[in-house]
Short mmCIF file of C-alpha atoms and ligand atoms in Angstrom, two decimals:
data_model
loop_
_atom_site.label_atom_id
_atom_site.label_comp_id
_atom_site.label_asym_id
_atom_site.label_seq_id
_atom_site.Cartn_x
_atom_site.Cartn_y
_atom_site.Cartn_z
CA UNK A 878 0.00 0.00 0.00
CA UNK A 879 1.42 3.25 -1.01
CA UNK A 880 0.03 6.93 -0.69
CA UNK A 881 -0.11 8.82 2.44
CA UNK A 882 -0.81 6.85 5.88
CA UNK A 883 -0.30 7.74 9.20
CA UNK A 884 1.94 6.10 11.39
CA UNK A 885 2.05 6.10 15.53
CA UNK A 886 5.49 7.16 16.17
CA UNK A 887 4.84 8.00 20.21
CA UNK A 888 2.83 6.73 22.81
CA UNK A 889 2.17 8.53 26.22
CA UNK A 890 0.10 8.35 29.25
CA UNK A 891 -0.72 9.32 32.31
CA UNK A 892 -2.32 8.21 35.63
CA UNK A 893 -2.86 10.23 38.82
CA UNK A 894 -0.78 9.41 41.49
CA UNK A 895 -3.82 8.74 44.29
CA UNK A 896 -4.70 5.19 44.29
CA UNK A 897 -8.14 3.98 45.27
CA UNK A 898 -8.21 0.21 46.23
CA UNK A 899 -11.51 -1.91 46.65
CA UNK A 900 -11.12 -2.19 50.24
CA UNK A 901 -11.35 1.67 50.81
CA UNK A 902 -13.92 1.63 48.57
CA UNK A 903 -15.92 -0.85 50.38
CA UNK A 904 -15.29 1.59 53.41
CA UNK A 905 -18.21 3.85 51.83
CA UNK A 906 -20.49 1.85 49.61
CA UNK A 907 -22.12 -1.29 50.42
CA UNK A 908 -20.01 -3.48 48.13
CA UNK A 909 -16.66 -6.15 48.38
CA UNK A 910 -13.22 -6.55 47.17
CA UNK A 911 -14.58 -9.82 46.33
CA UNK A 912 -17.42 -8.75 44.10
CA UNK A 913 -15.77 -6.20 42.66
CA UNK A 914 -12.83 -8.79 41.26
CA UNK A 915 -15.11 -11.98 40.64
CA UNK A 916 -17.68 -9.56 38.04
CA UNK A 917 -14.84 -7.78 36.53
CA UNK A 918 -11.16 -7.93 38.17
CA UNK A 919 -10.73 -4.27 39.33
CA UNK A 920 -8.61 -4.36 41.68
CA UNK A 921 -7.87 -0.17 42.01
CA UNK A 922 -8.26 2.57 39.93
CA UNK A 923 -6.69 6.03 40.15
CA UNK A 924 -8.48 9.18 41.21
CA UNK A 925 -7.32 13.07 40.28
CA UNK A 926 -6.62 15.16 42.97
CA UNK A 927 -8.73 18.28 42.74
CA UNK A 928 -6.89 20.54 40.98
CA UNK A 929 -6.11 17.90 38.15
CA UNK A 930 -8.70 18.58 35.04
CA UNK A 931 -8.86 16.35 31.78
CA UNK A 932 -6.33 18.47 30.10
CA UNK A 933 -3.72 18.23 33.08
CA UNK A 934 -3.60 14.78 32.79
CA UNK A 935 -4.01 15.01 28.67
CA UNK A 936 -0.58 17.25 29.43
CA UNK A 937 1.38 14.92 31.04
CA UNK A 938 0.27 11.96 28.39
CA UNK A 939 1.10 14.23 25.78
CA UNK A 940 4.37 15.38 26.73
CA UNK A 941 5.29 11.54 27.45
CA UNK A 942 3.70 10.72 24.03
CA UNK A 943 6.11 13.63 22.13
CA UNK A 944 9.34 12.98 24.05
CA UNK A 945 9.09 9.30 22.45
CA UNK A 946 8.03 10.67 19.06
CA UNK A 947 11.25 13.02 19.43
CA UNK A 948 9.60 16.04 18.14
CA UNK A 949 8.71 19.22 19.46
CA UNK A 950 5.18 20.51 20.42
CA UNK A 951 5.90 23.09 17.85
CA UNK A 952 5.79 20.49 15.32
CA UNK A 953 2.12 19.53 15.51
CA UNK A 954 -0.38 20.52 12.68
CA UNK A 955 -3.74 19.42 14.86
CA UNK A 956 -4.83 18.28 18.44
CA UNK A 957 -7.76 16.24 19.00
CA UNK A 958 -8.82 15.98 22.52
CA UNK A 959 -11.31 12.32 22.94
CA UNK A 960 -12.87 13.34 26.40
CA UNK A 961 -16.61 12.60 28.01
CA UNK A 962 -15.32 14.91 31.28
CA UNK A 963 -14.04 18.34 29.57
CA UNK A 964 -12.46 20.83 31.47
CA UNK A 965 -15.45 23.16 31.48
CA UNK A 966 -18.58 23.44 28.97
CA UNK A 967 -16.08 25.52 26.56
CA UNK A 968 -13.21 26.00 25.30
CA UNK A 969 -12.86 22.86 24.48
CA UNK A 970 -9.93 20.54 26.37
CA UNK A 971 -7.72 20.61 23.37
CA UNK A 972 -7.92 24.34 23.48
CA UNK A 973 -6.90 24.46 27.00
CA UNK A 974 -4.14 21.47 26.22
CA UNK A 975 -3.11 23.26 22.94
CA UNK A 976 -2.04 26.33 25.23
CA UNK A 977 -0.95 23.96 28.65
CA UNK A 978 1.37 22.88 25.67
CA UNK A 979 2.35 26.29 24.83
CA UNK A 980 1.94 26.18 21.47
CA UNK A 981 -0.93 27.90 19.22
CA UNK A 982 -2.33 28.35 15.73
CA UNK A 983 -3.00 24.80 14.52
CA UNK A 984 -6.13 23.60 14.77
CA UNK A 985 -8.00 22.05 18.04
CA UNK A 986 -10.85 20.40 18.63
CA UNK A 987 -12.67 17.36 21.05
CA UNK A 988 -14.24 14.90 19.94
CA UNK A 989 -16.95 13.16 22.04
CA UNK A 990 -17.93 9.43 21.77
CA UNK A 991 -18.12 8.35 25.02
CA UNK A 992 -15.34 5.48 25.52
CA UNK A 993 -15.04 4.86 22.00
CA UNK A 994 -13.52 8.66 21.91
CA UNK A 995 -10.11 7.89 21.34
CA UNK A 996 -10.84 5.32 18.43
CA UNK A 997 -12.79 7.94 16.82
CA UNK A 998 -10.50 10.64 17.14
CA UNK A 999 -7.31 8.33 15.58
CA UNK A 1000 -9.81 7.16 13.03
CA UNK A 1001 -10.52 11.15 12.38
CA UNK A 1002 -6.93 11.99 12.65
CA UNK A 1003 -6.48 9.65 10.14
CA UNK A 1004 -8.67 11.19 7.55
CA UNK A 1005 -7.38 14.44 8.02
CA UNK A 1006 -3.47 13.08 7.72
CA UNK A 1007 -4.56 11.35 4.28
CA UNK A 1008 -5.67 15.22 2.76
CA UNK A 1009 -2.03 15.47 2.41
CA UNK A 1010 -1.98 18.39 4.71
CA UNK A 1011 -0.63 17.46 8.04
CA UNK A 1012 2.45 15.81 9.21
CA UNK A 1013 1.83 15.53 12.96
CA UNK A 1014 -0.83 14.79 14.92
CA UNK A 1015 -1.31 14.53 18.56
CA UNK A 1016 -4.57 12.44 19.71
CA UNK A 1017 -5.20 12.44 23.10
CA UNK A 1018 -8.27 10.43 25.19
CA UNK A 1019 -8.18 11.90 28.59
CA UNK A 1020 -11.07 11.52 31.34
CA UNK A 1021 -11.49 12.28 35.24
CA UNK A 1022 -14.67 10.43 35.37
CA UNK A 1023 -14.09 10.21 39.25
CA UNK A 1024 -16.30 13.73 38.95
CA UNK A 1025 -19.78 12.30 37.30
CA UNK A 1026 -19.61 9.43 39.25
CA UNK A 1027 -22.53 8.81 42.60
CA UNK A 1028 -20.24 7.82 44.88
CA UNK A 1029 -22.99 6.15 46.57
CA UNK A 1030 -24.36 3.59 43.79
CA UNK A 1031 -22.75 0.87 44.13
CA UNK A 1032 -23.61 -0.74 40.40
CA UNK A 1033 -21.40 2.18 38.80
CA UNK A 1034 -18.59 3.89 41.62
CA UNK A 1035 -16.83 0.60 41.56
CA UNK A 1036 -16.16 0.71 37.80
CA UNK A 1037 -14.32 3.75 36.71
CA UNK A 1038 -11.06 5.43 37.43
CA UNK A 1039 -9.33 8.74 35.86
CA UNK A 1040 -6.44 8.51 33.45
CA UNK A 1041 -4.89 10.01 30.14
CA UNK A 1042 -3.43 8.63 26.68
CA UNK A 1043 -1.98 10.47 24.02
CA UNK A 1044 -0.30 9.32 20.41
CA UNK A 1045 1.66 11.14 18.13
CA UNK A 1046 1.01 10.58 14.25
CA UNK A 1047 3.14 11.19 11.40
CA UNK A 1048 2.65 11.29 7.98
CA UNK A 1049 4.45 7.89 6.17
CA UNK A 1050 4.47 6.42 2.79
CA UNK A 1051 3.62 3.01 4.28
CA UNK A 1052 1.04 2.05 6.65
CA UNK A 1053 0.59 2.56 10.06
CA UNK A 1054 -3.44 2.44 9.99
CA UNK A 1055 -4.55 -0.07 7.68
CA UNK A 1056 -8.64 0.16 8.65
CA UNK A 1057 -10.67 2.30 10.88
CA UNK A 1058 -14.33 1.67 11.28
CA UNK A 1059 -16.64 3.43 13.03
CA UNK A 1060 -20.24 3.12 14.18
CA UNK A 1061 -23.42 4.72 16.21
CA UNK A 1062 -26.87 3.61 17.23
CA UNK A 1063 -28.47 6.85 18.93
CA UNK A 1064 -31.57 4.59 19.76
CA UNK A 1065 -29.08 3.12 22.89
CA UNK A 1066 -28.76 6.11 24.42
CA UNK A 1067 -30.64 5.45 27.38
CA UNK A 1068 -28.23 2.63 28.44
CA UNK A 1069 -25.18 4.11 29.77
CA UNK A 1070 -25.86 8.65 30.05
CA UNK A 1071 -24.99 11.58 31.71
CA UNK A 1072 -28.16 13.17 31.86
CA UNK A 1073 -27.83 16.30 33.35
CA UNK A 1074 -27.67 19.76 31.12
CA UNK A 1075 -26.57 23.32 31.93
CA UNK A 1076 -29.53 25.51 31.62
CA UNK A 1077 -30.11 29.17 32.59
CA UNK A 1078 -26.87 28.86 34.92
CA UNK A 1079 -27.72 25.66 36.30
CA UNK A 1080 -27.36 22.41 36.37
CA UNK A 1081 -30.77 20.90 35.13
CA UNK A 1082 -31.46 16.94 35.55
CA UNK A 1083 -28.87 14.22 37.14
CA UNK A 1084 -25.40 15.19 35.82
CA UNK A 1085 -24.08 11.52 37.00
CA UNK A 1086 -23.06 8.20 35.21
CA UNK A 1087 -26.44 5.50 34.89
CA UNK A 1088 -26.36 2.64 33.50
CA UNK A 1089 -27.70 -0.37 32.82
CA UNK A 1090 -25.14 -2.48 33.15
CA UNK A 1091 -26.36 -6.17 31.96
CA UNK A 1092 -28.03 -4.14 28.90
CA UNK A 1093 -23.87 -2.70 28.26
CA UNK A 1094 -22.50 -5.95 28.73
CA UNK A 1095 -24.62 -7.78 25.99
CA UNK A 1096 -23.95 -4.76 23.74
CA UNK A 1097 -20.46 -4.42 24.20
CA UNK A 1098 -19.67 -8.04 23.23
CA UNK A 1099 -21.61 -8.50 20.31
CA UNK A 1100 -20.27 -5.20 18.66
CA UNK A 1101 -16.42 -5.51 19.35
CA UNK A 1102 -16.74 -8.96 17.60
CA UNK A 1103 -18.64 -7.09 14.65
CA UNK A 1104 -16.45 -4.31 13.98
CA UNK A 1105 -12.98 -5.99 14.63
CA UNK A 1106 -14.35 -8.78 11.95
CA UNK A 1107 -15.14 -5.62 9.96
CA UNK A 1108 -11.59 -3.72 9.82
CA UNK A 1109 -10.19 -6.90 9.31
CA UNK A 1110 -11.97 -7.86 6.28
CA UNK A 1111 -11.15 -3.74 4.89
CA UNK A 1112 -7.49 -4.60 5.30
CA UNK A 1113 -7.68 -8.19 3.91
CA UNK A 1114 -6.23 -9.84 7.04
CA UNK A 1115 -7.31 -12.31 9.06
CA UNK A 1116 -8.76 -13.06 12.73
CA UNK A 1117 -5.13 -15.07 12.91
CA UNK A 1118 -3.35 -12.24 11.28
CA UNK A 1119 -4.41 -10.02 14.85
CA UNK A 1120 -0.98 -9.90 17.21
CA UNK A 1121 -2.26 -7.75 19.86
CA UNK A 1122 -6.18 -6.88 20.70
CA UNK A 1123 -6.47 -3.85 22.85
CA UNK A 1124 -9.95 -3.61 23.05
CA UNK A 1125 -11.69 -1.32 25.50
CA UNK A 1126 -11.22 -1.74 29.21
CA UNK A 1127 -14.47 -2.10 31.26
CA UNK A 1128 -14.70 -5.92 32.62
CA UNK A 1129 -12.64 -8.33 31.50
CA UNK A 1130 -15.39 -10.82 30.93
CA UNK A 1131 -16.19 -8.24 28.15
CA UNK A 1132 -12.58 -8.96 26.97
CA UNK A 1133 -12.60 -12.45 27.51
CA UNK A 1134 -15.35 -13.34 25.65
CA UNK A 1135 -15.01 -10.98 22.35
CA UNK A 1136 -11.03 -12.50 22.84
CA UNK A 1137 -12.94 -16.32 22.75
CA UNK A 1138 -14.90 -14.91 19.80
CA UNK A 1139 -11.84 -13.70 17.66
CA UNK A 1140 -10.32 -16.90 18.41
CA UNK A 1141 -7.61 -14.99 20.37
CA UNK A 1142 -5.70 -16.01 23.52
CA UNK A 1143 -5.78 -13.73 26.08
CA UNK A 1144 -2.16 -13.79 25.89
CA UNK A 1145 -2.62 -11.82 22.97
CA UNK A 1146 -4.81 -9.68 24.27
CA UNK A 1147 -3.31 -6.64 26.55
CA UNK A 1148 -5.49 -5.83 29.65
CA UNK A 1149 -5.01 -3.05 32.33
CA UNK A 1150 -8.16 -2.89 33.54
CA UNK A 1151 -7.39 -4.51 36.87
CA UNK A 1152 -5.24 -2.10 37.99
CA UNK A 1153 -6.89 1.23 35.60
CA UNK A 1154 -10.83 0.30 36.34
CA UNK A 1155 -12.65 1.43 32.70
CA UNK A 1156 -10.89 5.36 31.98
CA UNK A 1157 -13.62 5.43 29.36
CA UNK A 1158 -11.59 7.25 26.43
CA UNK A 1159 -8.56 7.08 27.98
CA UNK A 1160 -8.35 3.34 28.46
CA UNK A 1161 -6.83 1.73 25.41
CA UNK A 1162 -3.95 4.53 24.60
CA UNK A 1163 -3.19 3.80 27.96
CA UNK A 1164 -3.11 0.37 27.56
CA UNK A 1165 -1.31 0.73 23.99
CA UNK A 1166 1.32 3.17 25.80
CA UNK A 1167 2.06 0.46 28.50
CA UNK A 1168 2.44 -2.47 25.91
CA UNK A 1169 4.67 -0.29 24.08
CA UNK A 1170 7.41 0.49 26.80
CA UNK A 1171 7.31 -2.82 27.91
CA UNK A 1172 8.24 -4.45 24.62
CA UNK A 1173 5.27 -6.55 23.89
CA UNK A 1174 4.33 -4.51 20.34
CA UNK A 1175 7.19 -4.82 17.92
CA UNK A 1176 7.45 -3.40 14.51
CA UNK A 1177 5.50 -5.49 11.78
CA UNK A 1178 3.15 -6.45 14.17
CA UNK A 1179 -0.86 -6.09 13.58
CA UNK A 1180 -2.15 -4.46 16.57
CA UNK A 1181 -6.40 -4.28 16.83
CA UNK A 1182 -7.86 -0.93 18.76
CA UNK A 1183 -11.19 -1.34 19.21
CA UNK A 1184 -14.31 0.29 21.91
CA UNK A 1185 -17.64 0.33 22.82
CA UNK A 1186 -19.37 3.27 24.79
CA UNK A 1187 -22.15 5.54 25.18
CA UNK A 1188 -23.91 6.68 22.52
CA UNK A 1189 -23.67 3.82 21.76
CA UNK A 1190 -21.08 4.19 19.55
CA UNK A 1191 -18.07 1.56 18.50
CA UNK A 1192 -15.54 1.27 16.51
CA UNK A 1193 -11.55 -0.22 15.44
CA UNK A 1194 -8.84 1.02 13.94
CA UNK A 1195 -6.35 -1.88 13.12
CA UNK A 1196 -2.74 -0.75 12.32
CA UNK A 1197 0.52 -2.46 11.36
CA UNK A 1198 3.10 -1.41 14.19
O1 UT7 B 846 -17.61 1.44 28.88
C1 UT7 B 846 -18.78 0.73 28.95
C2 UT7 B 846 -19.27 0.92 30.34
N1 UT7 B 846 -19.74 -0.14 31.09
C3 UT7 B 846 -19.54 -1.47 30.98
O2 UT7 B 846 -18.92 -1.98 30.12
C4 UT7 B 846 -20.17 -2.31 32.03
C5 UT7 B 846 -20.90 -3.48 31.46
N2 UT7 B 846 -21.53 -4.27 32.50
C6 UT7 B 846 -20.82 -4.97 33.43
O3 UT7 B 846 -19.60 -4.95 33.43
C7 UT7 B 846 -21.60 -5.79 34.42
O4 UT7 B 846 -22.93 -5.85 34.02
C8 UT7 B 846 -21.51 -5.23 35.86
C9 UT7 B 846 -20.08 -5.41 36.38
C10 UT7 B 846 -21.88 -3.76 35.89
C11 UT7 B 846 -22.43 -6.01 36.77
O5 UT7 B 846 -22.14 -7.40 36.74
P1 UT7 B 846 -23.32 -8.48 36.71
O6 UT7 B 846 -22.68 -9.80 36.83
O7 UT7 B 846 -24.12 -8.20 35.47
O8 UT7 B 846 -24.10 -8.18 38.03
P2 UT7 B 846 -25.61 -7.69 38.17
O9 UT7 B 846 -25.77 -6.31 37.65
O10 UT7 B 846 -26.50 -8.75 37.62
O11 UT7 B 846 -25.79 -7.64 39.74
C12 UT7 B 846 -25.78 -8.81 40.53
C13 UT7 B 846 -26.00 -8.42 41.98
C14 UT7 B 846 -27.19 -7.51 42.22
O12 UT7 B 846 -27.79 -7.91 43.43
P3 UT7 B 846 -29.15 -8.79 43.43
O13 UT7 B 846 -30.15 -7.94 42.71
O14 UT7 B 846 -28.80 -10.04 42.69
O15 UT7 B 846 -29.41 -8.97 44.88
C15 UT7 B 846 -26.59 -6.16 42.41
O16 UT7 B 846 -27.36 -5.30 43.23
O17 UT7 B 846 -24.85 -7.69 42.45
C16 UT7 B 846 -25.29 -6.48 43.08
N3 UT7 B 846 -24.27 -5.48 42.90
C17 UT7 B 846 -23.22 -5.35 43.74
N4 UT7 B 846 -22.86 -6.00 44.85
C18 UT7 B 846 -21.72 -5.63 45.46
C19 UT7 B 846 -24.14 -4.56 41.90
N5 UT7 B 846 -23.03 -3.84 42.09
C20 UT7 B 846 -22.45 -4.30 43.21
C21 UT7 B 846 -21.26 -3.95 43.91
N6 UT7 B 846 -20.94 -4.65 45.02
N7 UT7 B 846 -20.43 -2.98 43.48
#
C-alpha cells in the first residue's frame, strides 16, 4: 500500500498518582473486594486530585507521548482531545491542552464518543493526515470520570477510574493504519448517560453516570466482535493475522469473551483494567502506551484498537506497528 498513511510514532500516558483500592472503597459503599474482582477484576483505579482537570492529565500523556516521538510541540499541525469529562462546557480541552502545551495556531478540537472517543478521534486523525496536509498529529483520550460518578451507587462507583493517553502521528508512505471503522446507534442512548444539562446557569437533571449495566455488557460483546471482523476484512487480514487486541477496558469478561470470539488467547490480548478500572476514552492509549514500553508490540506487528461506549457508539482502527 502506497500513498499517504499515518503512522504512531509516540505513545504517552498518564495516571494520577492517588490510588483507590476496593477495600477503601468498600469503606463507603455497600459493596466487596470480592465482588468487585469476581464480576470484573478491578482491583484499584486512580483518582485526580482536585486541581487535576482532563487536560492536566491530557498534558502529562502528551508530553510523554512527544518525548518518544522526538519532536517538538511546535511540530504539531492538529490536536484532537477524545474526552466525556471536559475541562469546562467551553473552550474545548484541546484548546486548554493546545495552550498547557504552549503552542498555538493549529487547529484544536474534542471529539466526544463516550469510551469509543479515542478510536474515533485516531480514526478522524487519520482522515485528516490522508488530505495530504498534516504531518503531525497529537490524539489524546483523557477523562477524570471520578467527577460524574454517585459515589454512593454501588452498580457504577466501583467501575471507573481517571487517566490520560496520548499518540503522536506522522505522515508515512507506508502504513501505520490499515482500517478504521466506526459506528453509532443513537436509539441506545438510554443505556449508559450523563443526563444532566446546563440551563439558565444551572445544572438541570442528574449530571451523574447511569447505566444499565447487563443491557452494556450484551452490547459491548456482540459489537467488538462485529467491527474488529469488519476492519479486518477492509485490510484483507485475518482473525489469525491479529498480534495484539487492545480492546476497550471495562470488565474483563467483556474482553474475555469478544477475545474467545476472535479466536484470540488472552495472551494476545493486553489488559489493564485490573489495575486502571474502565478510563472510558482514555483506556486503550493507555493500555497501547504500557504495551509499548514494555516491549510486547514490535514493529510489523498487527495491533487491533477497538471500543464500545455511550452513545452507543463503537468502533476499530487496526494498524501495522
Ligand atoms: O464502557 C462501557 C461501560 N460499562 C460497561 O462496560 C459495564 C458493562 N456491565 C458490566 O460490566 C456488568 O454488568 C456489571 C459489572 C456492571 C455487573 O455485573 P453483573 O454480573 O451483570 O451483576 P448484576 O448487575 O446482575 O448484579 C448482581 C448483583 C445484584 O444484586 P441482586 O439484585 O442479585 O441482589 C446487584 O445489586 O450484584 C449487586 N451489585 C453489587 N454488589 C456488590 C451490583 N453492584 C455491586 C457492587 N458490590 N459494586
Amino acid at each position: 500500500m502506497t500513498g499517504i498513511h499515518s503512522r504512531i510514532i509516540g505513545t504517552g500516558s498518564y495516571l494520577p498518582e492517588k490510588i483507590l483500592t476496593n477495600a477503601e472503597l468498600s469503606a463507603t459503599v455497600d459493596t466487596s473486594d470480592e465482588w468487585i474482582q469476581q464480576r470484573t477484576v478491578i482491583r484499584q483505579r486512580h483518582i485526580a486530585a482536585a486541581h487535576e482537570h482532563a487536560s492536566d492529565l491530557a498534558l502529562q500523556a502528551s508530553r510523554r507521548a512527544l518525548e518518544m516521538a522526538g519532536i517538538a510541540a511546535e511540530k504539531l499541525d492538529l490536536i484532537i482531545v477524545a474526552t466525556t469529562t471536559p475541562d469546562m462546557v467551553f473552550p474545548g480541552t484541546a484548546c486548554i491542552l493546545q495552550s498547557k502545551l504552549g503552542i498555538h495556531g493549529m487547529p484544536a478540537f474534542d471529539v466526544q464518543a463516550v469510551c469509543s472517543g479515542f478510536v474515533y478521534a485516531l480514526a478522524t486523525a487519520d482522515q485528516f493526515m490522508r488530505s495530504g496536509q498534516y504531518e503531525h498529529i497529537l490524539v489524546v483520550g483523557a477523562e477524570v470520570y471520578s467527577r460524574i460518578l454517585d459515589w454512593q451507587d454501588r452498580g457504577t462507583c466501583v467501575l471507573f477510574g481517571d487517566g490520560a493517553g496520548a499518540v503522536v502521528l506522522k505522515r508515512s508512505e507506508a502504513p501505520g493504519i490499515l482500517a478504521s471503522c466506526l459506528h453509532a446507534d443513537g436509539s441506545y442512548a438510554g443505556i449508559l448517560s450523563v443526563p444532566g444539562s446546563v440551563c439558565g446557569g444551572a445544572v438541570s437533571g442528574r449530571p451523574l453516570l447511569q447505566m444499565d449495566g447487563t443491557a452494556v455488557f450484551k452490547f459491548a460483546v456482540r459489537v467488538l466482535e462485529e467491527v474488529a471482523l469488519e476492519a479486518l476484512a477492509v485490510a484483507g487480514l485475518q482473525k489469525s493475522d491479529i498480534d495484539w487486541l487492545i480492546p476497550h477496558q471495562a470488565n474483563i469478561r467483556i474482553i474475555q469473551a469478544t477475545a474467545k470470539k476472535l479466536g484470540l488467547s488472552m495472551e494476545r490480548v493486553i489488559t489493564t483494567v485490573d489495575r486502571h478500572a474502565n478510563t472510558s476514552a482514555a483506556s486503550v492509549p493507555l493500555a497501547l502506551d504500557e504495551a509499548v514500553r514494555d516491549g510486547r508490540i514490535k514493529p510489523g506487528q498487527h495491533v487491533m484498537l477497538e471500543a464500545v461506549g455511550g452513545g452507543f457508539t463503537w468502533g476499530a482502527v487496526l494498524l501495522k506497528w
